[in-house]
Amino acid sequence: MKPLQYLYFAALLAIVGCGKTSPNTGSTSPQEKKLTIALMPKSKGNGYFISCKKGADRAAKEFGVDLIFDGPTDPDPAKQNEIIENWITLGVDAIAAACENKDAISTALRKARAKGIKVITYDSDAAPDARDFFVNQATPEGIANALMDEAARLCGNEGEFAIITASLTAANMNEWQKYIEIRRSSNFPNLKMVALRPCDDLKDRAQAEATALLSANPNLKLIMAICSPAVPGAAEAVKQAGKAGKVKVIGLGLPSENRRYVKEGVTDTVILWRTEDLGYLTVCAARALATGSLKPTDHNFKAGALGEFAVQGDNILLGKPFLFNKDNIDQFDF
Amino acid sequence: MALAKSNQQSRWRSHEAGLLLILMLEWLCFALTGARFATLDNTFDLLRHSVEIGLLALAMTPVILTGGIDLSVGSLLALCAILFGKIWRDAQQPIWIAAAGAIGFGALGGALNATLITRLRLPALIVTLATFSLFRGLAEAITHGVDTFTGFPQSFLRLGQGQWLGLPAQAPLFLIVSIGIWLLVHWTTFGRSWRAIGFATEGARYAGLRVERRVAMTYVLSGVIAGLAAIIYTSRLGQAKADAGTGYEFLAITAVVLGGTSIFGGAGSVHGTLLGIAAIAVLGNGLVHARQPREVAGMLTGALLILALSLPALASRFIGTNSIEPRMNP
């Protein structure tokens, strides 16, 4: 008696539930020849990756590929693996992933490769044997050169500047700093770095350090912040000291975090890459890899409307970082 | 009272029948909308991804049957995974010693919960809320939040990633634990006493049950299983990090409640929990195959829980029969 009643409800639900979804079956099967590319962000709600997706959508539309965009919505590190394993079973043609946990995700990506799926990483790499190519948004040298060149331009090639970094031991920071010094000594010998201060990746610390730098170095012309919380931190210090415009602020960070200071004229330039281009290039590369037009031996790669990109080994280089300033910062919302 | 209880049991039994139908319906919907959903490969994926949460939910069932709750299992999983990595990498011990260590620390964690709940008579919700923070905090402190254990030997990774007779390698383990806990709950005096304690704690005490000891056992079991889940989790991902198993406690509780176990204790079943896990897992996996956004899974899980819990009430209202024939428990 009782199970029968459930059956009625189940039947009712079936009519309501499946009625809406089953027409999809009809529309996907005739397009099976269309390439399917699955794109994974580190986390789904992150503005940075949403802006990557904009470029990815553009590329998908231009090349007529089916784009799946999905990623974790909670901090469970197993989620990226599960989604990728689902994609493997789903039978996508290529997977492009930004890796949150290098070692964990490499496991799933290797499995995908073993099943013949092309794998690309972007933004943050997996283990080299777990993917075919890494779309590298910025080399340490590229970032350092962009920062140093911009500093030199703002200072008029001479004077004192200081750097605020995350910590004196962080590997990537030290790498950038090394190239900044190489660039300075070879191209701008009249510029002098008077201080290098850590801020522990904290905005408050960065502000305190910048305030101390300002009072200790009256001739300071520019503060260069090479970790993202330090850029608004330094700007706030300069603003409160009433030295806006006299002491320039530049740094590596997100446009959204710095928009206010850029518009107030405190921060001159924020340096990052064009995230939309990163998404576009990633989808182009994934598609080219799946169709066989991008091979491991290639030295350059043509990505649709964006033109040629250099390929170094298994890295596809996005190229020069992008400079966000007063004139263009409003066009970017990440 | 005897009549009331058997009424309740038959109601829960039809709850499971209803859940089975919902599950079949889910399966049908996704088989129609996702071309590769109803394949053996995908079924194995599903199984592989559900084992850790499944284990936690299985062990959560006795806890909830006694009217308790264990919010600390996800955090304990992380702590055990970290200690597993520590023993293997830093203390240079073989994997099996590390595994025994992880399960041992799981038991210790569970024993801490049990002691606080049964000796100090503190509410389980508060105690495990505290250890929820404590265990995760310990895992983060040991690793400073960044240290990651990786590079485990291939023979160990096979447990989480490999196959055994065509099945995911962790499946037999899950089956053994499922059968073990099912027997424990449905065929032993332990199971009956857990239900009796959840139904009426004081009554059980007057009937001569050693309530504290029986309740303590459920938390220790929960801890041991969290340790086991930590090993499988580490093997499946190939890494142990302090953020392992974030949010698993709520998924486990959801599966248990969806499976028809009363949150107040006293009634419920292990097969109900298994159906609950399956219903949640199929939903999450099926939506990917149907090309629906992942966040819909959260919404639908919530809706499913409300539906499954209100279905008995709705059914009797609409069809107009609220006669529930008393049926005896096997």
XYZ file of C-alpha atoms in Angstrom:
664
model
C 0.000 0.000 0.000
C 2.539 2.521 1.150
C 5.169 2.123 -1.586
C 2.413 2.531 -4.163
C 1.661 5.978 -2.843
C 5.273 6.901 -3.300
C 5.101 5.608 -6.815
C 2.371 8.129 -7.620
C 4.526 10.903 -6.318
C 7.536 9.591 -8.127
C 5.605 9.485 -11.385
C 4.417 13.026 -10.807
C 7.951 14.177 -10.142
C 9.187 12.358 -13.212
C 6.774 14.274 -15.387
C 7.709 17.606 -13.841
C 11.438 16.956 -13.525
C 12.305 15.131 -16.712
C 9.906 17.035 -18.903
C 12.147 20.046 -18.714
C 15.507 18.411 -19.062
C 15.020 15.685 -21.632
C 14.843 17.972 -24.715
C 18.550 18.680 -24.111
C 19.348 15.152 -25.181
C 17.985 15.901 -28.598
C 19.970 19.068 -29.049
C 23.376 17.786 -27.916
C 23.595 14.587 -29.905
C 23.674 16.077 -33.439
C 26.576 18.349 -32.415
C 28.808 15.586 -31.201
C 31.550 16.502 -33.637
C 31.898 19.878 -31.960
C 34.952 19.949 -29.711
C 34.265 20.119 -26.000
C 36.747 22.006 -23.851
C 36.439 22.030 -20.086
C 37.875 25.040 -18.285
C 38.483 24.983 -14.544
C 39.171 27.987 -12.309
C 40.777 27.678 -8.882
C 37.477 28.726 -7.428
C 34.319 29.607 -9.215
C 33.308 32.886 -7.611
C 36.722 34.531 -7.939
C 36.558 37.747 -9.991
C 39.959 37.044 -11.514
C 38.721 33.795 -13.049
C 35.372 35.235 -14.043
C 37.273 37.718 -16.133
C 39.377 34.853 -17.589
C 36.103 33.208 -18.524
C 35.014 36.272 -20.507
C 37.974 35.801 -22.830
C 37.444 32.042 -22.892
C 33.807 32.511 -23.932
C 34.920 34.814 -26.741
C 37.370 32.225 -28.038
C 34.806 29.438 -27.733
C 32.332 31.466 -29.762
C 34.871 32.369 -32.432
C 36.059 28.809 -32.918
C 32.743 27.088 -32.396
C 33.791 24.913 -29.479
C 31.615 23.808 -26.619
C 32.982 25.327 -23.421
C 32.277 23.891 -19.980
C 33.281 26.205 -17.142
C 33.144 24.630 -13.725
C 35.161 24.607 -10.555
C 34.971 24.306 -6.798
C 32.560 26.539 -4.927
C 33.913 25.520 -1.518
C 37.443 25.104 -0.190
C 37.512 21.279 -0.344
C 40.751 20.404 -2.167
C 39.254 17.141 -3.433
C 36.666 18.998 -5.517
C 38.968 19.874 -8.412
C 39.908 16.206 -8.731
C 36.316 15.054 -8.660
C 35.226 17.505 -11.329
C 38.141 16.497 -13.543
C 37.368 12.807 -13.114
C 33.772 13.556 -14.037
C 34.986 15.324 -17.153
C 37.107 12.312 -18.065
C 34.025 10.108 -17.908
C 32.026 12.755 -19.727
C 34.562 12.379 -22.535
C 35.629 15.991 -23.097
C 38.298 16.619 -25.735
C 40.518 18.920 -23.714
C 40.825 20.072 -20.128
C 42.329 23.410 -19.094
C 42.856 23.845 -15.390
C 44.193 26.441 -12.968
C 45.605 24.293 -10.194
C 44.892 24.984 -6.540
C 46.759 21.944 -5.218
C 49.550 21.012 -7.553
C 50.170 17.493 -6.289
C 46.566 16.508 -5.836
C 45.283 17.728 -9.172
C 48.223 16.227 -11.055
C 46.887 12.790 -10.131
C 43.604 13.456 -11.907
C 45.222 15.224 -14.856
C 47.596 12.298 -15.470
C 44.573 10.037 -15.560
C 42.983 12.315 -18.157
C 46.096 12.190 -20.314
C 46.202 8.414 -20.041
C 42.676 8.400 -21.476
C 43.815 10.500 -24.439
C 42.393 13.819 -23.268
C 44.585 16.847 -23.979
C 45.518 18.742 -20.849
C 46.561 22.347 -20.455
C 47.196 24.282 -17.282
C 46.927 28.030 -16.976
C 47.520 30.603 -14.239
C 49.122 28.035 -11.898
C 50.835 24.936 -13.143
C 50.543 21.244 -12.272
C 53.437 18.785 -12.299
C 55.062 18.942 -15.771
C 54.204 15.328 -16.602
C 50.526 15.900 -15.818
C 49.862 18.325 -18.689
C 50.843 18.991 -22.287
C 51.326 22.756 -22.022
C 51.238 25.465 -19.403
C 49.874 28.819 -20.481
C 52.275 31.007 -18.520
C 50.788 34.408 -17.825
C 54.036 36.038 -16.790
C 57.646 35.009 -16.389
C 59.541 36.402 -13.390
C 61.727 38.313 -15.814
C 58.723 39.792 -17.600
C 57.162 40.956 -14.341
C 60.453 42.399 -13.043
C 61.183 44.251 -16.256
C 57.708 45.760 -16.412
C 57.977 46.944 -12.801
C 61.475 48.376 -13.178
C 60.801 50.065 -16.522
C 57.667 51.695 -15.168
C 59.519 52.831 -12.032
C 62.276 54.342 -14.147
C 59.782 56.146 -16.366
C 57.995 57.677 -13.366
C 61.233 58.691 -11.625
C 62.874 60.103 -14.715
C 65.651 57.480 -14.593
C 67.210 58.763 -11.386
C 66.648 58.987 -7.656
C 65.741 56.722 -4.761
C 63.077 54.067 -4.569
C 62.078 51.361 -2.079
C 60.495 47.944 -2.436
C 57.864 46.373 -0.188
C 57.731 42.601 -0.557
C 55.672 39.850 1.076
C 58.506 38.162 2.921
C 62.243 37.982 2.532
C 62.058 34.217 2.090
C 59.224 33.746 -0.441
C 60.708 32.058 -3.493
C 58.707 33.901 -6.154
C 59.342 37.297 -4.525
C 63.067 36.665 -4.416
C 63.031 35.597 -8.045
C 61.286 38.826 -9.068
C 63.600 40.874 -6.930
C 66.639 39.262 -8.523
C 65.460 40.247 -12.013
C 64.483 43.732 -10.829
C 68.070 44.221 -9.661
C 69.498 42.874 -12.945
C 67.316 45.261 -14.915
C 68.190 48.197 -12.645
C 71.933 47.715 -12.750
C 72.066 47.199 -16.498
C 69.543 49.829 -17.683
C 69.053 52.363 -14.898
C 72.269 52.725 -12.861
C 71.211 56.151 -11.563
C 68.228 54.719 -9.757
C 69.012 53.575 -6.254
C 67.108 51.058 -4.192
C 67.326 52.349 -0.625
C 65.232 49.760 1.201
C 63.608 46.358 0.860
C 60.949 45.730 3.513
C 58.698 42.684 4.115
C 55.002 43.089 4.972
C 53.969 39.438 5.590
C 51.372 39.751 2.848
C 49.339 42.061 5.088
C 47.941 45.405 4.089
C 48.297 46.876 7.594
C 51.925 45.858 7.847
C 52.593 47.266 4.376
C 51.047 50.579 5.392
C 53.188 50.735 8.548
C 56.337 49.852 6.610
C 55.567 52.463 3.955
C 54.988 55.126 6.622
C 58.346 54.268 8.187
C 60.041 54.353 4.788
C 58.599 57.785 4.048
C 59.915 59.339 7.256
C 63.298 57.595 7.060
C 63.932 58.516 3.427
C 62.914 62.105 2.694
C 64.260 61.867 -0.859
C 62.223 58.806 -1.714
C 60.650 59.160 -5.153
C 58.781 55.876 -5.498
C 57.508 52.855 -3.599
C 57.276 49.604 -5.528
C 54.977 47.022 -3.914
C 55.520 43.531 -5.257
C 52.807 41.636 -3.356
C 49.169 42.508 -3.901
C 48.113 43.628 -0.375
C 51.103 45.970 -0.262
C 49.933 48.130 -3.174
C 46.837 49.608 -1.473
C 48.763 49.525 1.839
C 51.567 51.695 0.486
C 49.086 53.975 -1.256
C 47.198 54.567 1.993
C 50.456 55.476 3.773
C 51.475 57.921 1.055
C 48.018 59.458 1.046
C 47.938 59.907 4.830
C 51.423 61.433 4.795
C 50.105 63.991 2.318
C 52.721 63.007 -0.225
C 50.365 61.917 -2.998
C 51.961 62.730 -6.332
C 55.333 63.521 -4.746
C 56.044 59.902 -3.879
C 54.781 57.588 -6.592
C 53.295 54.174 -5.893
C 53.364 51.271 -8.309
C 52.921 47.571 -7.775
C 51.699 44.168 -8.690
C 48.025 43.715 -7.863
C 44.406 43.541 -8.852
C 42.822 46.596 -10.509
C 39.749 46.371 -8.254
C 41.795 46.645 -5.054
C 43.594 49.717 -6.295
C 41.002 51.529 -8.360
C 40.269 54.094 -5.649
C 43.924 55.097 -5.214
C 44.588 55.154 -8.948
C 41.657 57.506 -9.490
C 42.765 59.718 -6.591
C 46.183 59.983 -8.202
C 48.024 58.275 -5.332
C 48.906 55.081 -7.168
C 50.240 55.600 -10.664
C 50.328 52.126 -12.154
C 49.121 48.669 -11.231
C 50.801 45.864 -13.109
C 49.223 42.538 -13.931
C 48.291 40.663 -17.075
C 45.146 40.831 -19.149
C 43.078 38.085 -17.633
C 40.658 38.024 -20.551
C 43.550 37.368 -22.900
C 44.721 34.588 -20.598
C 41.322 32.887 -20.881
C 41.208 33.426 -24.639
C 44.716 32.078 -25.200
C 44.042 29.064 -22.963
C 40.953 28.019 -24.905
C 42.723 28.596 -28.233
C 45.660 26.470 -27.135
C 43.411 23.703 -25.795
C 41.513 23.628 -29.058
C 44.700 23.625 -31.162
C 46.090 20.807 -29.062
C 42.923 18.741 -29.460
C 42.828 19.228 -33.224
C 46.540 18.485 -33.540
C 47.593 21.898 -34.853
C 49.639 22.650 -31.712
C 52.541 20.258 -31.233
C 55.169 19.913 -28.475
C 57.904 20.994 -30.871
C 56.293 24.306 -31.874
C 58.070 27.577 -31.118
C 55.164 29.867 -31.664
C 51.432 29.675 -31.630
C 48.815 31.757 -33.396
C 45.791 32.396 -31.225
C 42.966 33.768 -33.330
C 42.379 37.486 -32.982
C 45.242 37.922 -30.503
C 47.943 36.933 -32.974
C 51.237 35.154 -32.323
C 52.504 33.962 -28.963
C 55.925 32.560 -28.140
C 56.247 28.957 -26.982
C 59.219 28.153 -24.742
C 59.514 24.421 -24.243
C 56.117 23.434 -22.857
C 55.216 26.963 -21.785
C 53.010 29.186 -23.925
C 53.851 32.742 -22.926
C 51.103 35.318 -22.605
C 53.783 37.958 -23.045
C 54.306 41.337 -21.473
C 52.347 42.244 -18.369
C 49.658 44.852 -18.731
C 49.786 48.274 -17.116
C 46.583 49.495 -15.497
C 46.430 53.251 -14.982
C 43.960 56.100 -14.595
C 42.937 55.911 -18.262
C 42.043 52.251 -18.550
C 41.404 50.893 -15.047
C 37.643 51.365 -15.284
C 37.424 48.783 -18.058
C 38.448 45.974 -15.721
C 36.336 44.553 -12.951
C 38.448 41.947 -11.207
C 4.555 2.579 23.814
C 5.454 -0.633 22.084
C 2.799 0.063 19.483
C 3.989 3.627 18.963
C 7.487 2.444 18.377
C 6.647 -0.189 15.823
C 4.470 2.345 14.022
C 7.425 4.589 13.837
C 9.628 1.843 12.538
C 7.310 0.989 9.694
C 7.098 4.634 8.802
C 10.850 4.812 8.561
C 10.881 1.709 6.503
C 8.598 3.268 3.919
C 10.777 6.350 4.085
C 13.557 4.190 2.709
C 11.293 2.875 -0.032
C 10.491 6.477 -0.950
C 14.163 7.395 -0.946
C 14.939 4.442 -3.179
C 12.332 5.683 -5.637
C 13.786 9.198 -5.546
C 17.198 7.709 -6.201
C 15.915 5.684 -9.144
C 14.235 8.787 -10.458
C 17.437 10.792 -10.194
C 19.233 8.009 -11.999
C 16.635 7.959 -14.759
C 16.678 11.735 -15.226
C 20.460 11.870 -15.467
C 20.637 8.788 -17.683
C 18.342 10.616 -20.089
C 20.158 13.952 -19.964
C 23.798 12.862 -19.661
C 25.051 10.586 -22.402
C 27.775 8.993 -20.292
C 26.036 9.097 -16.932
C 24.692 5.564 -16.861
C 27.997 3.893 -17.688
C 30.009 1.545 -15.536
C 32.949 3.976 -15.614
C 30.835 6.718 -14.142
C 29.312 4.452 -11.542
C 32.808 3.596 -10.390
C 33.768 7.296 -10.345
C 30.743 7.934 -8.200
C 31.671 5.157 -5.838
C 35.297 6.249 -5.618
C 34.358 9.845 -4.792
C 31.759 8.884 -2.199
C 33.813 6.506 -0.097
C 35.222 9.015 2.432
C 31.943 10.834 3.011
C 30.204 7.463 2.938
C 32.442 6.113 5.685
C 31.887 9.197 7.831
C 28.112 8.939 7.314
C 28.097 5.237 8.198
C 29.901 5.939 11.467
C 27.688 8.975 12.081
C 24.579 6.774 12.026
C 25.089 5.144 15.473
C 26.036 8.554 16.910
C 22.791 10.115 15.713
C 20.805 6.998 16.698
C 21.757 7.667 20.311
C 20.531 11.235 19.933
C 24.050 12.649 19.648
C 25.952 14.355 16.845
C 29.602 14.509 15.752
C 30.588 17.724 14.003
C 34.293 17.018 14.337
C 34.692 14.206 11.780
C 35.813 16.386 8.831
C 38.422 18.109 10.993
C 39.534 14.829 12.511
C 39.970 13.460 8.986
C 42.321 16.361 8.231
C 44.268 15.874 11.467
C 44.649 12.127 10.851
C 45.767 12.759 7.262
C 48.426 15.198 8.484
C 49.640 12.820 11.200
C 49.702 10.013 8.643
C 51.967 12.149 6.458
C 54.072 13.179 9.460
C 54.675 9.583 10.563
C 55.531 8.449 7.055
C 57.667 11.353 5.855
C 59.163 12.926 8.968
C 59.400 9.913 11.260
C 60.423 7.771 8.267
C 58.118 4.904 9.154
C 56.616 2.471 6.644
C 53.150 3.218 5.283
C 51.381 0.558 7.336
C 52.682 2.007 10.592
C 51.578 5.459 9.461
C 48.158 4.008 8.629
C 47.897 2.339 12.029
C 48.945 5.648 13.563
C 46.258 7.567 11.684
C 43.566 5.163 12.864
C 44.998 5.267 16.388
C 44.891 9.059 16.484
C 41.365 8.885 15.074
C 40.398 6.678 18.011
C 42.075 9.114 20.409
C 40.167 12.043 18.902
C 36.930 10.095 19.193
C 37.784 9.134 22.767
C 38.293 12.806 23.625
C 34.790 13.583 22.317
C 33.402 10.565 24.178
C 35.039 11.516 27.475
C 33.792 15.087 27.373
C 30.274 14.013 26.414
C 29.786 11.046 28.738
C 32.003 11.906 31.736
C 31.440 15.630 31.948
C 27.875 15.341 30.588
C 28.476 18.164 28.118
C 26.149 18.429 25.105
C 27.525 16.593 22.058
C 26.760 19.552 19.810
C 28.966 21.863 21.893
C 31.758 19.344 22.481
C 32.121 18.394 18.846
C 31.766 22.005 17.750
C 34.804 22.694 19.922
C 36.786 19.722 18.621
C 35.707 20.683 15.089
C 37.863 23.805 15.570
C 40.466 22.080 17.721
C 41.317 19.235 15.319
C 41.441 21.469 12.252
C 43.466 24.000 14.205
C 45.946 21.309 15.234
C 46.285 20.149 11.636
C 46.958 23.735 10.564
C 49.397 24.332 13.410
C 51.396 21.180 12.650
C 51.733 22.130 8.988
C 51.702 25.926 9.506
C 48.856 25.782 7.014
C 51.176 25.326 4.048
C 53.167 22.114 4.475
C 51.834 19.465 2.124
C 52.628 15.782 2.338
C 53.050 14.211 -1.049
C 55.185 11.798 -3.043
C 53.662 8.689 -1.449
C 54.755 5.347 -2.919
C 52.779 4.002 -5.862
C 51.746 0.900 -3.939
C 49.936 3.111 -1.422
C 48.334 5.352 -4.055
C 46.782 2.262 -5.623
C 44.399 2.051 -2.677
C 42.734 5.319 -3.630
C 43.344 5.482 -7.362
C 43.773 1.936 -8.587
C 41.421 -0.889 -9.372
C 40.802 -4.242 -7.807
C 38.944 -6.838 -9.882
C 37.711 -3.952 -12.024
C 36.252 -2.144 -9.012
C 37.715 0.989 -7.432
C 40.315 -0.365 -4.997
C 38.691 1.283 -1.974
C 35.279 -0.255 -2.722
C 35.857 -3.596 -0.911
C 36.955 -1.693 2.188
C 33.814 0.404 2.046
C 31.718 -2.729 1.620
C 33.311 -4.371 4.644
C 32.751 -1.306 6.840
C 29.164 -0.996 5.557
C 28.376 -4.607 6.389
C 30.147 -4.341 9.731
C 28.212 -1.268 10.836
C 24.978 -2.643 9.407
C 25.382 -5.833 11.444
C 26.326 -3.804 14.494
C 23.263 -1.566 14.257
C 20.664 -4.091 13.139
C 21.736 -7.438 14.513
C 23.479 -6.865 17.826
C 22.404 -5.723 21.244
C 24.609 -2.670 20.718
C 22.371 -1.507 17.909
C 19.269 -2.075 19.971
C 20.718 -0.277 22.961
C 21.799 2.717 20.808
C 18.258 3.013 19.545
C 16.850 2.605 23.031
C 19.163 5.322 24.370
C 18.132 7.675 21.573
C 14.479 6.850 22.117
C 14.527 7.440 25.865
C 17.872 7.851 27.581
C 16.562 7.709 31.114
C 14.360 4.747 30.275
C 17.366 2.906 28.913
C 19.282 3.723 32.066
C 16.486 2.371 34.272
C 16.385 -0.723 32.110
C 19.943 -1.359 33.201
C 21.857 -0.292 30.090
C 25.321 1.139 30.627
C 24.358 4.260 28.733
C 27.680 6.123 29.054
C 29.736 3.213 27.841
C 27.452 2.525 24.873
C 27.355 6.195 23.861
C 31.137 6.545 24.231
C 31.560 3.616 21.869
C 29.775 5.455 19.044
C 32.154 8.428 19.236
C 35.258 6.252 19.339
C 33.940 4.327 16.334
C 33.318 7.609 14.558
C 36.923 8.645 15.263
C 38.386 5.347 14.066
C 36.413 5.601 10.836
C 37.561 9.223 10.383
C 41.137 7.898 10.597
C 40.406 5.246 8.005
C 38.724 7.802 5.744
C 41.822 10.015 6.100
C 44.034 7.234 4.739
C 41.768 6.612 1.749
C 41.431 10.340 1.115
C 45.203 10.825 1.158
C 45.659 7.916 -1.186
C 42.978 9.125 -3.604
C 44.390 12.662 -3.844
C 48.033 11.742 -3.412
C 48.411 14.542 -0.893
C 47.692 15.329 2.731
C 47.058 18.941 3.629
C 45.372 20.704 6.534
C 42.328 21.635 4.453
C 41.395 17.989 3.765
C 37.758 17.057 4.223
C 36.438 20.590 4.674
C 32.665 20.461 5.064
C 32.485 16.660 5.131
C 30.775 16.605 8.537
C 27.715 18.328 7.142
C 27.554 16.105 4.078
C 27.731 13.072 6.351
C 24.979 14.376 8.633
C 22.858 15.249 5.599
C 23.237 11.708 4.260
C 22.226 10.199 7.608
C 19.173 12.417 8.039
C 18.172 12.036 4.404
C 18.413 8.296 4.990
C 15.633 8.537 7.515
C 17.496 8.539 10.811
C 15.755 10.794 13.278
C 17.987 13.663 14.380
C 16.555 13.169 17.887
C 17.742 9.562 17.878
C 15.885 6.359 18.463
C 15.016 5.472 14.884
C 16.922 4.967 11.690
C 18.845 2.469 9.641
C 22.226 1.922 8.040
C 20.742 1.019 4.652
C 18.827 4.302 4.830
C 22.137 6.111 5.301
C 23.617 4.279 2.312
C 20.666 5.375 0.198
C 21.113 8.913 1.507
C 24.769 8.954 0.456
C 23.847 7.582 -2.952
C 21.114 10.178 -3.459
C 23.517 13.047 -2.678
C 26.389 11.611 -4.707
C 24.250 10.872 -7.776
C 22.879 14.406 -7.647
C 26.330 16.022 -7.613
C 27.759 13.769 -10.287
C 24.667 13.688 -12.490
C 24.480 17.463 -12.718
C 27.982 17.566 -14.189
C 26.897 15.027 -16.788
C 23.720 16.928 -17.532
C 25.941 20.005 -18.026
C 24.260 21.892 -15.239
C 26.233 24.264 -13.027
C 27.678 22.658 -9.924
C 26.136 25.126 -7.471
C 22.711 23.724 -8.390
C 23.790 20.565 -6.531
C 23.743 22.385 -3.208
C 20.279 23.781 -3.860
C 18.904 20.448 -4.992
C 20.434 18.577 -2.044
C 18.612 20.972 0.264
C 15.397 20.583 -1.696
C 15.819 16.808 -1.688
C 16.215 16.775 2.078
C 13.070 18.845 2.565
C 11.191 16.682 0.066
C 12.297 13.391 1.578
C 11.413 14.523 5.072
C 8.035 15.991 4.159
C 6.982 13.287 1.704
C 5.374 10.996 4.302
C 3.295 13.887 5.623
C 2.380 15.053 2.130
C 1.509 11.570 0.936
C -0.949 10.937 3.723
C -2.520 14.360 3.276
C -3.039 14.143 -0.490
C -3.920 10.515 -0.870
C -5.881 10.614 2.322
C -4.703 7.465 3.980
C -2.920 7.871 7.218
C -3.395 4.317 8.268
C 0.002 2.981 9.075
C -0.162 -0.727 9.653
C 1.976 -1.761 12.580
C 4.721 -4.032 11.407
C 7.237 -5.871 13.479
C 10.915 -5.250 13.309
C 12.904 -8.201 11.889
